[in-house]
Short mmCIF file of C-alpha atoms and ligand atoms in Angstrom, two decimals:
data_model
loop_
_atom_site.label_atom_id
_atom_site.label_comp_id
_atom_site.label_asym_id
_atom_site.label_seq_id
_atom_site.Cartn_x
_atom_site.Cartn_y
_atom_site.Cartn_z
CA UNK J 141 0.00 0.00 0.00
CA UNK J 142 1.26 3.51 -0.79
CA UNK J 143 2.15 5.81 2.11
CA UNK J 144 1.25 9.39 2.93
CA UNK J 145 4.59 11.19 2.85
CA UNK J 146 3.55 14.76 2.08
CA UNK J 147 0.98 16.92 3.81
CA UNK J 148 -0.26 20.44 3.07
CA UNK J 149 -0.55 23.29 5.58
CA UNK J 150 -1.92 26.63 4.38
CA UNK J 151 -1.12 25.69 0.77
CA UNK J 152 2.49 24.61 1.46
CA UNK J 153 3.56 21.02 0.91
CA UNK J 154 5.81 19.55 3.60
CA UNK J 155 6.89 16.16 5.00
CA UNK J 156 3.93 14.48 6.75
CA UNK J 157 5.53 14.53 10.22
CA UNK J 158 6.31 18.25 10.09
CA UNK J 159 2.75 19.61 10.18
CA UNK J 160 1.93 21.38 13.45
CA UNK J 161 -0.35 23.87 15.16
CA UNK J 162 0.24 25.55 18.49
CA UNK J 163 -1.46 23.77 21.40
CA UNK J 164 -3.01 27.06 22.49
CA UNK J 165 -4.47 27.84 19.08
CA UNK J 166 -8.24 28.26 19.14
CA UNK J 167 -8.61 25.21 16.94
CA UNK J 168 -7.17 23.13 19.77
CA UNK J 169 -8.30 25.09 22.81
CA UNK J 170 -11.93 25.67 21.79
CA UNK J 171 -12.41 23.12 19.01
CA UNK J 172 -12.90 25.91 16.45
CA UNK J 173 -12.33 23.50 13.58
CA UNK J 174 -14.52 22.29 10.74
CA UNK J 175 -13.42 19.48 8.52
CA UNK J 176 -14.26 17.19 5.64
CA UNK J 177 -13.40 13.60 4.82
CA UNK J 178 -13.32 13.13 1.04
CA UNK J 179 -12.31 10.32 -1.25
CA UNK J 180 -10.44 10.40 -4.53
CA UNK J 181 -11.14 7.13 -6.31
CA UNK J 182 -8.48 5.65 -8.53
CA UNK J 183 -9.40 4.38 -11.98
CA UNK J 184 -6.40 2.20 -12.88
CA UNK J 185 -7.56 1.75 -16.49
CA UNK J 186 -7.57 5.50 -17.12
CA UNK J 187 -4.76 6.23 -14.65
CA UNK J 188 -6.85 8.96 -13.05
CA UNK J 189 -8.03 10.03 -9.61
CA UNK J 190 -11.47 11.58 -9.21
CA UNK J 191 -12.51 13.40 -6.04
CA UNK J 192 -16.12 12.49 -5.33
CA UNK J 193 -18.54 15.41 -4.94
CA UNK J 194 -15.87 17.98 -4.13
CA UNK J 195 -18.25 20.92 -4.70
CA UNK J 196 -20.70 19.59 -2.09
CA UNK J 197 -17.95 18.91 0.44
CA UNK J 198 -16.61 22.43 -0.07
CA UNK J 199 -20.07 23.94 0.29
CA UNK J 200 -20.56 22.19 3.64
CA UNK J 201 -17.12 23.30 4.83
CA UNK J 202 -17.79 26.88 3.73
CA UNK J 203 -21.12 27.05 5.56
CA UNK J 204 -19.47 25.60 8.66
CA UNK J 205 -16.77 28.31 8.50
CA UNK J 206 -19.43 30.96 7.98
CA UNK J 207 -21.56 29.74 10.90
CA UNK J 208 -18.47 29.72 13.12
CA UNK J 209 -17.66 33.26 11.88
CA UNK J 210 -14.17 32.51 10.58
CA UNK J 211 -12.33 35.54 9.16
CA UNK J 212 -11.56 33.73 5.93
CA UNK J 213 -13.54 31.19 3.94
CA UNK J 214 -11.62 29.06 1.43
CA UNK J 215 -12.86 29.11 -2.13
CA UNK J 216 -13.65 25.93 -3.98
CA UNK J 217 -11.31 26.63 -6.93
CA UNK J 218 -8.39 27.36 -4.64
CA UNK J 219 -8.99 24.19 -2.64
CA UNK J 220 -9.41 22.06 -5.78
CA UNK J 221 -5.94 23.18 -6.91
CA UNK J 222 -4.47 22.53 -3.46
CA UNK J 223 -5.94 19.01 -3.27
CA UNK J 224 -4.77 18.19 -6.80
CA UNK J 225 -1.22 19.25 -5.87
CA UNK J 226 -1.41 17.26 -2.65
CA UNK J 227 -2.54 14.07 -4.38
CA UNK J 228 0.11 14.34 -7.08
CA UNK J 229 2.82 14.97 -4.48
CA UNK J 230 1.98 11.69 -2.74
CA UNK J 231 2.03 9.62 -5.95
CA UNK J 232 -0.65 7.17 -4.78
CA UNK J 233 -1.32 4.00 -6.73
CA UNK J 234 -4.73 3.32 -5.15
CA UNK J 235 -7.76 5.14 -3.69
CA UNK J 236 -7.07 8.21 -1.57
CA UNK J 237 -8.82 9.34 1.59
CA UNK J 238 -8.51 13.11 2.09
CA UNK J 239 -8.82 14.80 5.44
CA UNK J 240 -9.28 18.57 5.15
CA UNK J 241 -9.38 20.65 8.32
CA UNK J 242 -9.98 24.41 8.53
CA UNK J 243 -9.41 26.04 11.91
CA UNK J 244 -8.52 29.16 13.77
CA UNK J 245 -4.79 28.91 14.21
CA UNK J 246 -4.49 32.13 16.18
CA UNK J 247 -4.05 32.16 19.95
CA UNK J 248 -6.63 34.28 21.67
CA UNK J 249 -9.90 34.51 23.51
CA UNK J 250 -12.83 32.20 22.93
CA UNK J 251 -14.48 34.58 20.44
CA UNK J 252 -11.32 35.15 18.35
CA UNK J 253 -12.14 34.63 14.66
CA UNK J 254 -8.70 34.40 13.00
CA UNK J 255 -6.19 33.96 11.57
CA UNK J 256 -7.62 30.94 9.80
CA UNK J 257 -5.49 28.03 8.61
CA UNK J 258 -5.99 24.69 6.95
CA UNK J 259 -4.35 21.29 6.78
CA UNK J 260 -5.02 18.74 4.06
CA UNK J 261 -3.77 15.17 4.18
CA UNK J 262 -4.06 12.47 1.51
CA UNK J 263 -3.90 8.99 3.01
CA UNK J 264 -4.54 5.41 2.06
CA UNK J 265 -7.50 3.86 3.86
CA UNK J 266 -8.16 0.20 4.34
CA UNK J 267 -11.43 -1.28 3.17
CA UNK J 268 -13.92 -0.71 6.00
CA UNK J 269 -14.48 -3.71 8.24
CA UNK J 270 -17.95 -5.28 8.02
CA UNK J 271 -18.34 -4.30 4.36
CA UNK J 272 -19.22 -7.84 3.30
CA UNK J 273 -20.38 -9.43 6.56
CA UNK J 274 -22.50 -6.62 8.01
CA UNK J 275 -22.27 -5.05 11.44
CA UNK J 276 -24.12 -5.00 14.73
CA UNK J 277 -25.46 -1.72 16.10
CA UNK J 278 -26.65 -0.85 19.58
CA UNK J 279 -28.96 2.07 20.29
CA UNK J 280 -26.96 4.43 22.47
CA UNK J 281 -28.05 5.86 25.77
CA UNK J 282 -26.26 9.07 24.74
CA UNK J 283 -28.56 11.42 22.83
CA UNK J 284 -27.55 13.02 19.55
CA UNK J 285 -26.62 16.70 19.86
CA UNK J 286 -29.39 19.12 19.05
CA UNK J 287 -29.43 21.76 16.37
CA UNK J 288 -29.79 24.75 18.64
CA UNK J 289 -26.91 23.71 20.88
CA UNK J 290 -24.10 22.33 18.72
CA UNK J 291 -25.58 21.90 15.23
CA UNK J 292 -24.83 18.44 13.80
CA UNK J 293 -25.50 19.88 10.32
CA UNK J 294 -21.99 21.38 10.26
CA UNK J 295 -18.98 19.10 10.45
CA UNK J 296 -17.25 20.71 13.42
CA UNK J 297 -14.74 18.67 15.39
CA UNK J 298 -16.60 19.71 18.55
CA UNK J 299 -19.53 17.51 17.47
CA UNK J 300 -17.34 14.43 17.56
CA UNK J 301 -17.15 14.48 21.35
CA UNK J 302 -20.77 13.30 21.28
CA UNK J 303 -20.02 10.78 18.53
CA UNK J 304 -16.97 9.43 20.31
CA UNK J 305 -18.77 8.88 23.63
CA UNK J 306 -21.37 6.93 21.70
CA UNK J 307 -18.85 4.80 19.84
CA UNK J 308 -16.87 4.02 23.00
CA UNK J 309 -20.01 2.97 24.80
CA UNK J 310 -21.03 0.72 21.90
CA UNK J 311 -17.62 -0.93 21.94
CA UNK J 312 -17.78 -1.46 25.73
CA UNK J 313 -21.23 -3.01 25.28
CA UNK J 314 -19.98 -5.44 22.62
CA UNK J 315 -21.44 -3.83 19.46
CA UNK J 316 -19.64 -2.98 16.24
CA UNK J 317 -21.23 0.46 16.18
CA UNK J 318 -23.86 2.74 17.67
CA UNK J 319 -27.06 4.39 16.62
CA UNK J 320 -28.01 7.66 18.27
CA UNK J 321 -31.47 9.00 19.03
CA UNK J 322 -32.57 12.63 19.12
CA UNK J 323 -33.49 14.06 22.51
CA UNK J 324 -37.11 13.33 21.44
CA UNK J 325 -36.27 9.64 21.05
CA UNK J 326 -36.32 9.46 17.22
CA UNK J 327 -33.62 7.73 15.23
CA UNK J 328 -30.85 10.15 14.25
CA UNK J 329 -27.59 8.69 12.91
CA UNK J 330 -24.48 6.67 13.68
CA UNK J 331 -21.36 8.40 15.08
CA UNK J 332 -19.73 8.83 11.65
CA UNK J 333 -22.42 7.73 9.23
CA UNK J 334 -26.07 8.17 8.27
CA UNK J 335 -28.68 5.46 8.67
CA UNK J 336 -31.09 3.84 6.21
CA UNK J 337 -33.55 0.98 6.65
CA UNK J 338 -36.02 -0.94 4.55
CA UNK J 339 -39.48 -1.41 6.01
CA UNK J 340 -42.27 -3.17 4.09
CA UNK J 341 -40.10 -2.92 0.98
CA UNK J 342 -39.71 0.85 1.24
CA UNK J 343 -36.44 2.65 1.86
CA UNK J 344 -36.52 5.06 4.83
CA UNK J 345 -33.99 7.45 6.32
CA UNK J 346 -34.24 10.02 9.12
CA UNK J 347 -35.14 13.49 7.86
CA UNK J 348 -32.51 16.25 7.73
CA UNK J 349 -34.25 17.73 10.79
CA UNK J 350 -33.41 14.62 12.86
CA UNK J 351 -30.12 16.16 14.11
CA UNK J 352 -28.02 14.54 11.40
CA UNK J 353 -25.04 15.67 9.40
CA UNK J 354 -26.40 16.41 5.93
CA UNK J 355 -24.35 13.62 4.47
CA UNK J 356 -23.19 13.70 0.89
CA UNK J 357 -23.30 9.92 0.67
CA UNK J 358 -26.88 10.01 1.96
CA UNK J 359 -27.76 12.42 -0.82
CA UNK J 360 -26.00 10.19 -3.35
CA UNK J 361 -28.02 7.20 -2.19
CA UNK J 362 -31.30 9.13 -2.37
CA UNK J 363 -30.49 9.93 -6.00
CA UNK J 364 -29.26 6.46 -6.98
CA UNK J 365 -32.27 4.78 -5.34
CA UNK J 366 -34.72 7.06 -7.14
CA UNK J 367 -33.00 6.44 -10.47
CA UNK J 368 -32.84 2.68 -9.96
CA UNK J 369 -36.38 2.10 -8.67
CA UNK J 370 -38.42 5.11 -9.85
CA UNK J 371 -39.45 5.60 -6.21
CA UNK J 372 -38.32 8.15 -3.64
CA UNK J 373 -36.78 7.11 -0.36
CA UNK J 374 -38.96 8.32 2.50
CA UNK J 375 -37.16 10.98 4.55
CA UNK J 376 -39.03 11.27 7.82
CA UNK J 377 -38.86 10.90 11.59
CA UNK J 378 -38.29 7.26 12.53
CA UNK J 379 -39.36 5.92 15.90
CA UNK J 380 -36.94 3.70 17.77
CA UNK J 381 -39.34 0.76 17.76
CA UNK J 382 -39.53 0.86 13.95
CA UNK J 383 -35.93 -0.34 13.92
CA UNK J 384 -37.10 -3.78 14.95
CA UNK J 385 -39.46 -3.94 11.95
CA UNK J 386 -36.58 -3.39 9.51
CA UNK J 387 -36.03 -5.98 6.78
CA UNK J 388 -32.69 -4.39 5.90
CA UNK J 389 -30.52 -1.61 7.25
CA UNK J 390 -27.22 0.04 6.41
CA UNK J 391 -25.09 3.01 7.39
CA UNK J 392 -23.28 5.23 4.91
CA UNK J 393 -20.65 7.92 4.71
CA UNK J 394 -17.61 8.87 2.69
CA UNK J 395 -15.26 6.93 4.95
CA UNK J 396 -17.57 4.01 5.71
CA UNK J 397 -19.05 3.92 2.20
CA UNK J 398 -22.04 1.57 2.59
CA UNK J 399 -21.97 -0.90 5.48
CA UNK J 400 -24.80 -3.37 5.94
CA UNK J 401 -26.31 -3.62 9.42
CA UNK J 402 -27.34 -7.14 10.29
CA UNK J 403 -28.45 -6.70 13.90
CA UNK J 404 -29.71 -3.90 16.13
CA UNK J 405 -29.75 -4.29 19.92
CA UNK J 406 -28.81 -7.95 19.44
CA UNK J 407 -31.98 -8.58 17.42
CA UNK J 408 -31.51 -9.66 13.79
CA UNK J 409 -32.37 -7.18 11.03
CA UNK J 410 -34.59 -9.21 8.68
CA UNK J 411 -32.98 -12.59 8.27
CA UNK J 412 -29.66 -11.28 9.60
CA UNK J 413 -28.04 -11.29 6.15
CA UNK J 414 -27.13 -8.52 3.71
CA UNK J 415 -30.39 -7.71 1.88
CA UNK J 416 -31.09 -7.10 -1.83
CA UNK J 417 -31.73 -3.34 -1.64
CA UNK J 418 -28.48 -2.82 0.26
CA UNK J 419 -26.57 -5.00 -2.20
CA UNK J 420 -28.06 -3.19 -5.22
CA UNK J 421 -27.24 0.25 -3.79
CA UNK J 422 -23.68 -0.76 -2.93
CA UNK J 423 -23.11 -1.99 -6.46
CA UNK J 424 -24.53 1.21 -7.97
CA UNK J 425 -22.57 3.36 -5.53
CA UNK J 426 -19.21 1.79 -6.34
CA UNK J 427 -19.89 1.85 -10.07
CA UNK J 428 -20.61 5.58 -9.92
CA UNK J 429 -17.87 6.71 -7.50
CA UNK J 430 -15.26 4.69 -9.38
CA UNK J 431 -16.41 5.94 -12.77
CA UNK J 432 -17.10 2.41 -14.03
CA UNK J 433 -20.34 3.75 -15.51
CA UNK J 434 -20.73 7.10 -17.28
CA UNK J 435 -23.51 8.29 -14.91
CA UNK J 436 -23.11 11.52 -12.94
CA UNK J 437 -19.83 12.80 -14.34
CA UNK J 438 -20.64 16.07 -12.51
CA UNK J 439 -19.92 14.29 -9.22
CA UNK J 440 -16.34 13.36 -10.17
CA UNK J 441 -13.56 15.95 -10.24
CA UNK J 442 -10.62 14.40 -12.04
CA UNK J 443 -7.33 15.71 -10.65
C1 LIG O 518 -21.87 12.18 11.97
C2 LIG O 518 -21.72 11.83 10.55
N1 LIG O 518 -22.82 11.55 9.84
C3 LIG O 518 -22.75 11.23 8.53
C4 LIG O 518 -21.53 11.17 7.88
C5 LIG O 518 -21.47 10.89 6.42
O1 LIG O 518 -21.26 12.10 5.75
P1 LIG O 518 -20.69 12.12 4.27
O2 LIG O 518 -21.52 11.18 3.48
O3 LIG O 518 -20.87 13.52 3.82
O4 LIG O 518 -19.28 11.69 4.36
C6 LIG O 518 -20.38 11.43 8.57
C7 LIG O 518 -19.10 11.36 7.89
O5 LIG O 518 -18.23 12.07 8.02
C8 LIG O 518 -20.46 11.79 9.93
O6 LIG O 518 -19.37 12.07 10.64
#
């Protein structure tokens, strides 16, 4: 597997181990950081790398920076050039996972808004565990953050305190992953992924007002499902007890891609095997992100 040797800080390439920020910077001290996880898929036949849905990732990052009142907001064109240079500098020979963090690097008071800096890393990432076998989820006793406290809709590092507590509890309880509920007891999302289920043959996912990150993979799946079946996925509030009626379930995200869920709270989902809707969507997803089919070229930025 190739190795990440070069990292980028504020547009400058440097050896991976040399990147640093001051421990008293606001990004560290007050978690004033927003970030994105992106993937650039390798097409060996064409010898190209295509970043998947870069424009949408940048839009989410930009709104996060705006909401957090950063002094500077990075433009999409500038960041596309930076990421292209970063990928080339690492000379990968397989898929690339990109971590892009924008933060306040200045030292100051809690309400300091600059100077702003960014770090971008291009790394290999192993195939997610559970991709073929499916995973077990446990409903967490930690609630998902709420919008008017620490909005899950922006990808701020601060939100991952909540996600991490949930994941650690799931691990201690013997599950592969967790599912969080809103303070009102509706299904929200997993710590680093969105949730889908099939009930009575229909695909359902929690609405964007269920305290979720507005996931780009979720949006991709909504589109691919509609195109494949002619039907819309239902986006709505989902009660906890509906989980136990599911015939199929999966979680999705850029890093996790699409992972089947085969049990929830130690009860089997459907027959406890990967179901046909999940399998169909995974196939379509990988065909599109990898550029094996000509569909949705607008989602792939070749660098
Ligand atoms: C909390 C949370 N939900 C959902 C997702 C999936 O988002 P996306 O599909 O945009 O990667 C992530 C991934 O980063 C996440 O951290």
